[in-house]
PDB file of C-alpha atoms in Angstrom:
ATOM      1  CA  MET A   1      91.211  63.381 -60.508  1.00 56.00           C
ATOM      2  CA  THR A   2      89.964  63.500 -64.063  1.00 68.00           C
ATOM      3  CA  SER A   3      89.271  66.627 -66.045  1.00 74.00           C
ATOM      4  CA  PRO A   4      85.892  67.500 -67.552  1.00 83.00           C
ATOM      5  CA  LEU A   5      87.850  68.652 -70.605  1.00 89.00           C
ATOM      6  CA  SER A   6      89.390  66.354 -73.205  1.00 91.00           C
ATOM      7  CA  TYR A   7      91.636  67.154 -76.119  1.00 91.00           C
ATOM      8  CA  ARG A   8      92.832  65.666 -79.379  1.00 93.00           C
ATOM      9  CA  ILE A   9      95.889  66.979 -81.180  1.00 91.00           C
ATOM     10  CA  GLU A  10      96.034  66.926 -84.942  1.00 88.00           C
ATOM     11  CA  ARG A  11      99.619  67.665 -85.910  1.00 75.00           C
ATOM     12  CA  ARG A  12      99.825  69.845 -88.966  1.00 74.00           C
ATOM     13  CA  LEU A  13     103.356  71.107 -88.967  1.00 82.00           C
ATOM     14  CA  PRO A  14     104.066  73.883 -89.209  1.00 89.00           C
ATOM     15  CA  ILE A  15     100.631  74.332 -87.579  1.00 94.00           C
ATOM     16  CA  ALA A  16      99.263  72.327 -84.661  1.00 94.00           C
ATOM     17  CA  LEU A  17      95.514  71.947 -84.310  1.00 95.00           C
ATOM     18  CA  VAL A  18      94.074  71.140 -80.869  1.00 95.00           C
ATOM     19  CA  ARG A  19      90.429  70.122 -80.649  1.00 95.00           C
ATOM     20  CA  LEU A  20      88.905  70.560 -77.202  1.00 95.00           C
ATOM     21  CA  ALA A  21      85.685  69.051 -75.875  1.00 95.00           C
ATOM     22  CA  GLY A  22      83.905  69.417 -72.564  1.00 94.00           C
ATOM     23  CA  GLU A  23      83.596  72.014 -69.855  1.00 93.00           C
ATOM     24  CA  LEU A  24      86.325  74.507 -69.057  1.00 92.00           C
ATOM     25  CA  ASP A  25      86.460  74.982 -65.300  1.00 89.00           C
ATOM     26  CA  GLY A  26      89.145  75.426 -62.660  1.00 86.00           C
ATOM     27  CA  ARG A  27      90.067  71.731 -62.735  1.00 85.00           C
ATOM     28  CA  ALA A  28      90.589  71.822 -66.497  1.00 85.00           C
ATOM     29  CA  ARG A  29      93.090  74.699 -66.577  1.00 85.00           C
ATOM     30  CA  GLY A  30      96.107  72.472 -65.897  1.00 84.00           C
ATOM     31  CA  TRP A  31      94.939  69.879 -68.410  1.00 86.00           C
ATOM     32  CA  LEU A  32      94.497  72.546 -71.032  1.00 88.00           C
ATOM     33  CA  ARG A  33      97.971  73.979 -70.532  1.00 85.00           C
ATOM     34  CA  ARG A  34      99.406  70.458 -70.751  1.00 84.00           C
ATOM     35  CA  ALA A  35      97.521  69.829 -74.005  1.00 87.00           C
ATOM     36  CA  LEU A  36      98.932  73.021 -75.485  1.00 90.00           C
ATOM     37  CA  ALA A  37     102.448  72.188 -74.284  1.00 86.00           C
ATOM     38  CA  GLU A  38     102.089  68.792 -75.982  1.00 85.00           C
ATOM     39  CA  ALA A  39     100.954  70.493 -79.185  1.00 89.00           C
ATOM     40  CA  LEU A  40     103.887  72.918 -79.075  1.00 88.00           C
ATOM     41  CA  VAL A  41     106.616  70.339 -78.470  1.00 81.00           C
ATOM     42  CA  ALA A  42     107.161  69.887 -82.206  1.00 78.00           C
ATOM     43  CA  GLU A  43     107.690  73.669 -82.452  1.00 80.00           C
ATOM     44  CA  PRO A  44     104.928  74.636 -84.851  1.00 88.00           C
ATOM     45  CA  THR A  45     104.731  78.237 -85.976  1.00 90.00           C
ATOM     46  CA  SER A  46     101.135  78.405 -84.713  1.00 94.00           C
ATOM     47  CA  ALA A  47      98.748  76.434 -82.538  1.00 95.00           C
ATOM     48  CA  ILE A  48      95.047  76.604 -83.270  1.00 96.00           C
ATOM     49  CA  VAL A  49      92.536  75.677 -80.569  1.00 97.00           C
ATOM     50  CA  ASP A  50      89.117  74.576 -81.835  1.00 97.00           C
ATOM     51  CA  LEU A  51      86.517  75.558 -79.219  1.00 97.00           C
ATOM     52  CA  ALA A  52      83.431  74.200 -81.036  1.00 97.00           C
ATOM     53  CA  GLU A  53      82.718  71.623 -78.327  1.00 97.00           C
ATOM     54  CA  VAL A  54      83.710  73.690 -75.287  1.00 96.00           C
ATOM     55  CA  SER A  55      81.434  75.218 -72.669  1.00 95.00           C
ATOM     56  CA  VAL A  56      82.485  77.302 -69.676  1.00 94.00           C
ATOM     57  CA  ALA A  57      81.236  76.855 -66.129  1.00 86.00           C
ATOM     58  CA  ASP A  58      82.819  80.125 -65.016  1.00 91.00           C
ATOM     59  CA  PRO A  59      83.411  82.642 -67.836  1.00 93.00           C
ATOM     60  CA  GLU A  60      86.553  83.933 -66.124  1.00 94.00           C
ATOM     61  CA  GLN A  61      88.240  80.580 -66.825  1.00 94.00           C
ATOM     62  CA  VAL A  62      88.762  81.656 -70.448  1.00 95.00           C
ATOM     63  CA  THR A  63      91.699  83.778 -69.239  1.00 95.00           C
ATOM     64  CA  VAL A  64      93.722  80.551 -69.403  1.00 94.00           C
ATOM     65  CA  PHE A  65      93.986  81.202 -73.151  1.00 96.00           C
ATOM     66  CA  SER A  66      95.749  84.529 -72.537  1.00 95.00           C
ATOM     67  CA  GLU A  67      98.217  82.709 -70.279  1.00 93.00           C
ATOM     68  CA  ALA A  68      98.693  79.980 -72.864  1.00 94.00           C
ATOM     69  CA  ALA A  69      99.297  82.566 -75.611  1.00 95.00           C
ATOM     70  CA  ALA A  70     102.052  84.121 -73.483  1.00 93.00           C
ATOM     71  CA  ASP A  71     103.581  80.666 -72.879  1.00 90.00           C
ATOM     72  CA  ALA A  72     103.523  79.849 -76.599  1.00 92.00           C
ATOM     73  CA  ALA A  73     105.127  83.180 -77.485  1.00 89.00           C
ATOM     74  CA  ARG A  74     107.979  82.541 -75.037  1.00 86.00           C
ATOM     75  CA  TRP A  75     108.538  78.988 -76.219  1.00 82.00           C
ATOM     76  CA  PRO A  76     108.647  77.982 -78.965  1.00 83.00           C
ATOM     77  CA  GLY A  77     107.794  81.421 -80.334  1.00 84.00           C
ATOM     78  CA  ALA A  78     104.453  80.278 -81.717  1.00 91.00           C
ATOM     79  CA  ARG A  79     101.171  82.138 -82.045  1.00 94.00           C
ATOM     80  CA  LEU A  80      98.006  80.852 -80.435  1.00 96.00           C
ATOM     81  CA  LEU A  81      94.768  81.229 -82.383  1.00 97.00           C
ATOM     82  CA  LEU A  82      91.281  80.317 -81.189  1.00 98.00           C
ATOM     83  CA  CYS A  83      88.405  79.340 -83.422  1.00 97.00           C
ATOM     84  CA  HIS A  84      84.780  78.304 -83.618  1.00 96.00           C
ATOM     85  CA  PRO A  85      83.646  79.282 -80.110  1.00 97.00           C
ATOM     86  CA  ARG A  86      80.029  78.846 -79.066  1.00 96.00           C
ATOM     87  CA  PRO A  87      78.287  82.223 -78.596  1.00 96.00           C
ATOM     88  CA  GLU A  88      78.625  82.191 -74.794  1.00 96.00           C
ATOM     89  CA  VAL A  89      82.305  81.241 -75.009  1.00 97.00           C
ATOM     90  CA  GLY A  90      82.934  83.953 -77.599  1.00 97.00           C
ATOM     91  CA  ALA A  91      81.246  86.497 -75.328  1.00 96.00           C
ATOM     92  CA  ALA A  92      83.450  85.393 -72.404  1.00 97.00           C
ATOM     93  CA  LEU A  93      86.572  85.712 -74.567  1.00 97.00           C
ATOM     94  CA  ARG A  94      85.621  89.284 -75.493  1.00 96.00           C
ATOM     95  CA  ARG A  95      84.539  90.229 -71.956  1.00 97.00           C
ATOM     96  CA  HIS A  96      87.871  89.086 -70.514  1.00 97.00           C
ATOM     97  CA  HIS A  97      89.860  90.612 -73.413  1.00 97.00           C
ATOM     98  CA  VAL A  98      91.348  87.274 -74.444  1.00 97.00           C
ATOM     99  CA  ASP A  99      90.905  88.307 -78.067  1.00 92.00           C
ATOM    100  CA  ARG A 100      93.614  90.949 -77.483  1.00 94.00           C
ATOM    101  CA  HIS A 101      96.154  88.187 -76.832  1.00 93.00           C
ATOM    102  CA  CYS A 102      95.107  85.632 -79.422  1.00 94.00           C
ATOM    103  CA  PRO A 103      92.970  86.077 -82.517  1.00 96.00           C
ATOM    104  CA  VAL A 104      89.530  84.456 -82.457  1.00 97.00           C
ATOM    105  CA  HIS A 105      88.180  83.152 -85.776  1.00 98.00           C
ATOM    106  CA  ALA A 106      84.704  81.958 -86.658  1.00 97.00           C
ATOM    107  CA  THR A 107      85.988  78.791 -88.360  1.00 96.00           C
ATOM    108  CA  VAL A 108      88.934  76.428 -88.328  1.00 96.00           C
ATOM    109  CA  THR A 109      89.507  77.234 -91.996  1.00 95.00           C
ATOM    110  CA  ALA A 110      89.878  80.955 -91.276  1.00 97.00           C
ATOM    111  CA  ALA A 111      92.327  80.257 -88.440  1.00 96.00           C
ATOM    112  CA  LEU A 112      94.338  77.894 -90.635  1.00 95.00           C
ATOM    113  CA  ARG A 113      94.475  80.521 -93.385  1.00 95.00           C
ATOM    114  CA  GLU A 114      95.903  83.131 -90.987  1.00 95.00           C
ATOM    115  CA  ALA A 115      98.341  80.663 -89.408  1.00 95.00           C
ATOM    116  CA  ALA A 116      99.567  79.516 -92.827  1.00 93.00           C
ATOM    117  CA  ALA A 117     100.661  83.077 -93.613  1.00 92.00           C
ATOM    118  CA  ALA A 118     103.312  82.974 -90.861  1.00 88.00           C
ATOM    119  CA  PRO A 119     106.860  82.303 -92.096  1.00 89.00           C
ATOM    120  CA  VAL A 120     108.228  78.839 -91.374  1.00 88.00           C
ATOM    121  CA  PRO A 121     111.669  78.900 -89.746  1.00 89.00           C
ATOM    122  CA  PRO A 122     114.348  76.640 -91.205  1.00 93.00           C
ATOM    123  CA  ARG A 123     114.582  73.320 -89.419  1.00 91.00           C
ATOM    124  CA  LEU A 124     116.389  70.007 -89.633  1.00 94.00           C
ATOM    125  CA  HIS A 125     114.898  66.828 -88.227  1.00 93.00           C
ATOM    126  CA  ARG A 126     116.104  63.282 -87.672  1.00 96.00           C
ATOM    127  CA  ARG A 127     114.297  60.280 -86.261  1.00 96.00           C
ATOM    128  CA  LEU A 128     116.810  58.193 -84.338  1.00 97.00           C
ATOM    129  CA  ALA A 129     116.798  54.630 -83.122  1.00 97.00           C
ATOM    130  CA  PRO A 130     117.763  54.329 -79.425  1.00 97.00           C
ATOM    131  CA  THR A 131     121.232  52.937 -80.109  1.00 97.00           C
ATOM    132  CA  ARG A 132     124.758  53.882 -79.127  1.00 96.00           C
ATOM    133  CA  TYR A 133     125.090  55.610 -82.512  1.00 97.00           C
ATOM    134  CA  ALA A 134     122.269  58.087 -81.873  1.00 98.00           C
ATOM    135  CA  PRO A 135     124.414  60.694 -80.024  1.00 98.00           C
ATOM    136  CA  ARG A 136     126.900  60.735 -82.924  1.00 98.00           C
ATOM    137  CA  VAL A 137     124.102  61.323 -85.441  1.00 98.00           C
ATOM    138  CA  ALA A 138     122.797  64.108 -83.171  1.00 98.00           C
ATOM    139  CA  ARG A 139     126.220  65.787 -83.175  1.00 98.00           C
ATOM    140  CA  GLU A 140     126.371  65.512 -86.967  1.00 98.00           C
ATOM    141  CA  LEU A 141     122.940  67.108 -87.322  1.00 98.00           C
ATOM    142  CA  ALA A 142     123.977  69.975 -85.028  1.00 98.00           C
ATOM    143  CA  ALA A 143     127.153  70.571 -87.057  1.00 98.00           C
ATOM    144  CA  LEU A 144     125.171  70.482 -90.309  1.00 98.00           C
ATOM    145  CA  ALA A 145     122.678  73.028 -88.954  1.00 97.00           C
ATOM    146  CA  CYS A 146     125.429  75.402 -87.843  1.00 97.00           C
ATOM    147  CA  ALA A 147     127.214  75.115 -91.183  1.00 97.00           C
ATOM    148  CA  ARG A 148     124.044  75.515 -93.263  1.00 97.00           C
ATOM    149  CA  TRP A 149     122.846  78.546 -91.314  1.00 97.00           C
ATOM    150  CA  GLU A 150     126.310  80.123 -91.013  1.00 95.00           C
ATOM    151  CA  LEU A 151     126.569  79.891 -87.215  1.00 96.00           C
ATOM    152  CA  PRO A 152     130.033  78.352 -86.760  1.00 96.00           C
ATOM    153  CA  HIS A 153     130.431  79.925 -83.311  1.00 96.00           C
ATOM    154  CA  LEU A 154     127.538  77.746 -82.049  1.00 97.00           C
ATOM    155  CA  THR A 155     128.803  74.436 -83.428  1.00 97.00           C
ATOM    156  CA  THR A 156     130.527  73.045 -80.329  1.00 98.00           C
ATOM    157  CA  ALA A 157     127.763  74.049 -77.916  1.00 97.00           C
ATOM    158  CA  ALA A 158     125.058  72.745 -80.245  1.00 98.00           C
ATOM    159  CA  GLN A 159     126.852  69.408 -80.664  1.00 98.00           C
ATOM    160  CA  VAL A 160     127.246  68.963 -76.895  1.00 98.00           C
ATOM    161  CA  ILE A 161     123.625  69.855 -76.173  1.00 97.00           C
ATOM    162  CA  CYS A 162     122.212  67.613 -78.910  1.00 98.00           C
ATOM    163  CA  SER A 163     124.449  64.735 -77.892  1.00 97.00           C
ATOM    164  CA  GLU A 164     123.556  65.024 -74.192  1.00 97.00           C
ATOM    165  CA  LEU A 165     119.815  65.256 -74.763  1.00 97.00           C
ATOM    166  CA  VAL A 166     119.809  62.300 -77.138  1.00 98.00           C
ATOM    167  CA  THR A 167     122.007  60.272 -74.781  1.00 97.00           C
ATOM    168  CA  ASN A 168     119.499  60.890 -71.981  1.00 96.00           C
ATOM    169  CA  ALA A 169     116.654  59.731 -74.216  1.00 96.00           C
ATOM    170  CA  VAL A 170     118.561  56.586 -75.210  1.00 97.00           C
ATOM    171  CA  ARG A 171     119.396  55.727 -71.597  1.00 95.00           C
ATOM    172  CA  HIS A 172     116.140  56.597 -69.902  1.00 94.00           C
ATOM    173  CA  ALA A 173     113.432  56.154 -72.529  1.00 94.00           C
ATOM    174  CA  GLY A 174     114.800  53.554 -74.914  1.00 94.00           C
ATOM    175  CA  THR A 175     112.262  54.557 -77.566  1.00 96.00           C
ATOM    176  CA  VAL A 176     112.491  56.154 -80.985  1.00 96.00           C
ATOM    177  CA  ILE A 177     113.811  59.711 -80.647  1.00 96.00           C
ATOM    178  CA  ASP A 178     112.864  62.766 -82.690  1.00 93.00           C
ATOM    179  CA  LEU A 179     115.583  65.418 -82.818  1.00 94.00           C
ATOM    180  CA  THR A 180     114.780  68.806 -84.324  1.00 92.00           C
ATOM    181  CA  VAL A 181     117.119  71.776 -84.710  1.00 94.00           C
ATOM    182  CA  THR A 182     115.392  75.022 -85.655  1.00 91.00           C
ATOM    183  CA  LEU A 183     116.812  78.417 -86.589  1.00 93.00           C
ATOM    184  CA  ARG A 184     115.028  81.298 -84.897  1.00 84.00           C
ATOM    185  CA  ASP A 185     116.518  84.802 -85.028  1.00 82.00           C
ATOM    186  CA  ASP A 186     120.188  83.756 -85.240  1.00 83.00           C
ATOM    187  CA  ALA A 187     119.722  81.259 -82.404  1.00 87.00           C
ATOM    188  CA  LEU A 188     119.326  77.501 -82.493  1.00 91.00           C
ATOM    189  CA  ARG A 189     116.503  75.719 -80.736  1.00 88.00           C
ATOM    190  CA  VAL A 190     117.008  72.067 -80.002  1.00 92.00           C
ATOM    191  CA  SER A 191     114.023  69.788 -79.345  1.00 88.00           C
ATOM    192  CA  VAL A 192     114.278  66.144 -78.402  1.00 91.00           C
ATOM    193  CA  ARG A 193     111.202  63.992 -78.028  1.00 88.00           C
ATOM    194  CA  ASP A 194     110.991  60.356 -77.010  1.00 91.00           C
ATOM    195  CA  GLY A 195     108.071  58.002 -76.656  1.00 87.00           C
ATOM    196  CA  CYS A 196     108.266  57.503 -72.901  1.00 86.00           C
ATOM    197  CA  PRO A 197     105.310  59.026 -71.034  1.00 78.00           C
ATOM    198  CA  GLY A 198     107.526  59.692 -67.982  1.00 72.00           C
TER     199      GLY A 198
END
């Protein structure tokens, strides 16, 4: 089954911009949450959803944005901002109190300005070839992150986790791998992305 809603992600780390088009209905809710999860995988500080080309069949469907804002806050700790809604979509957002969970801006520029004010957490990134050396490079990156951010007690665990995730990507995806280690509130977040759609 196809969705009446399509999306295009414009990566603007530390801000992700998601442009939606089509009709938001019950069938599109899952697609929308998947689009936002895809936008958040690189761990931006904020995700902006451009609603300029979105209509709603049932105004209550806009509550999906409140759910998505809660998801983004839990992982990766990003804010969700909405922008450029058509008048009827803006009215639905206000009626269902979505604007209490995520700010709604009149333009993409205004949303980008607010998102840009958020602090960017320290991060280290490596793009790895899918070779037998990739897990070693992952362990080295984890050790570097722990040393740089003065978290020596996390070094062993971080090295094991990075190595295991990269090994899985090498074995099962066989594509280029992006490894990112981010410092958030004295904790490390490890993200591994491969190019395999599975």
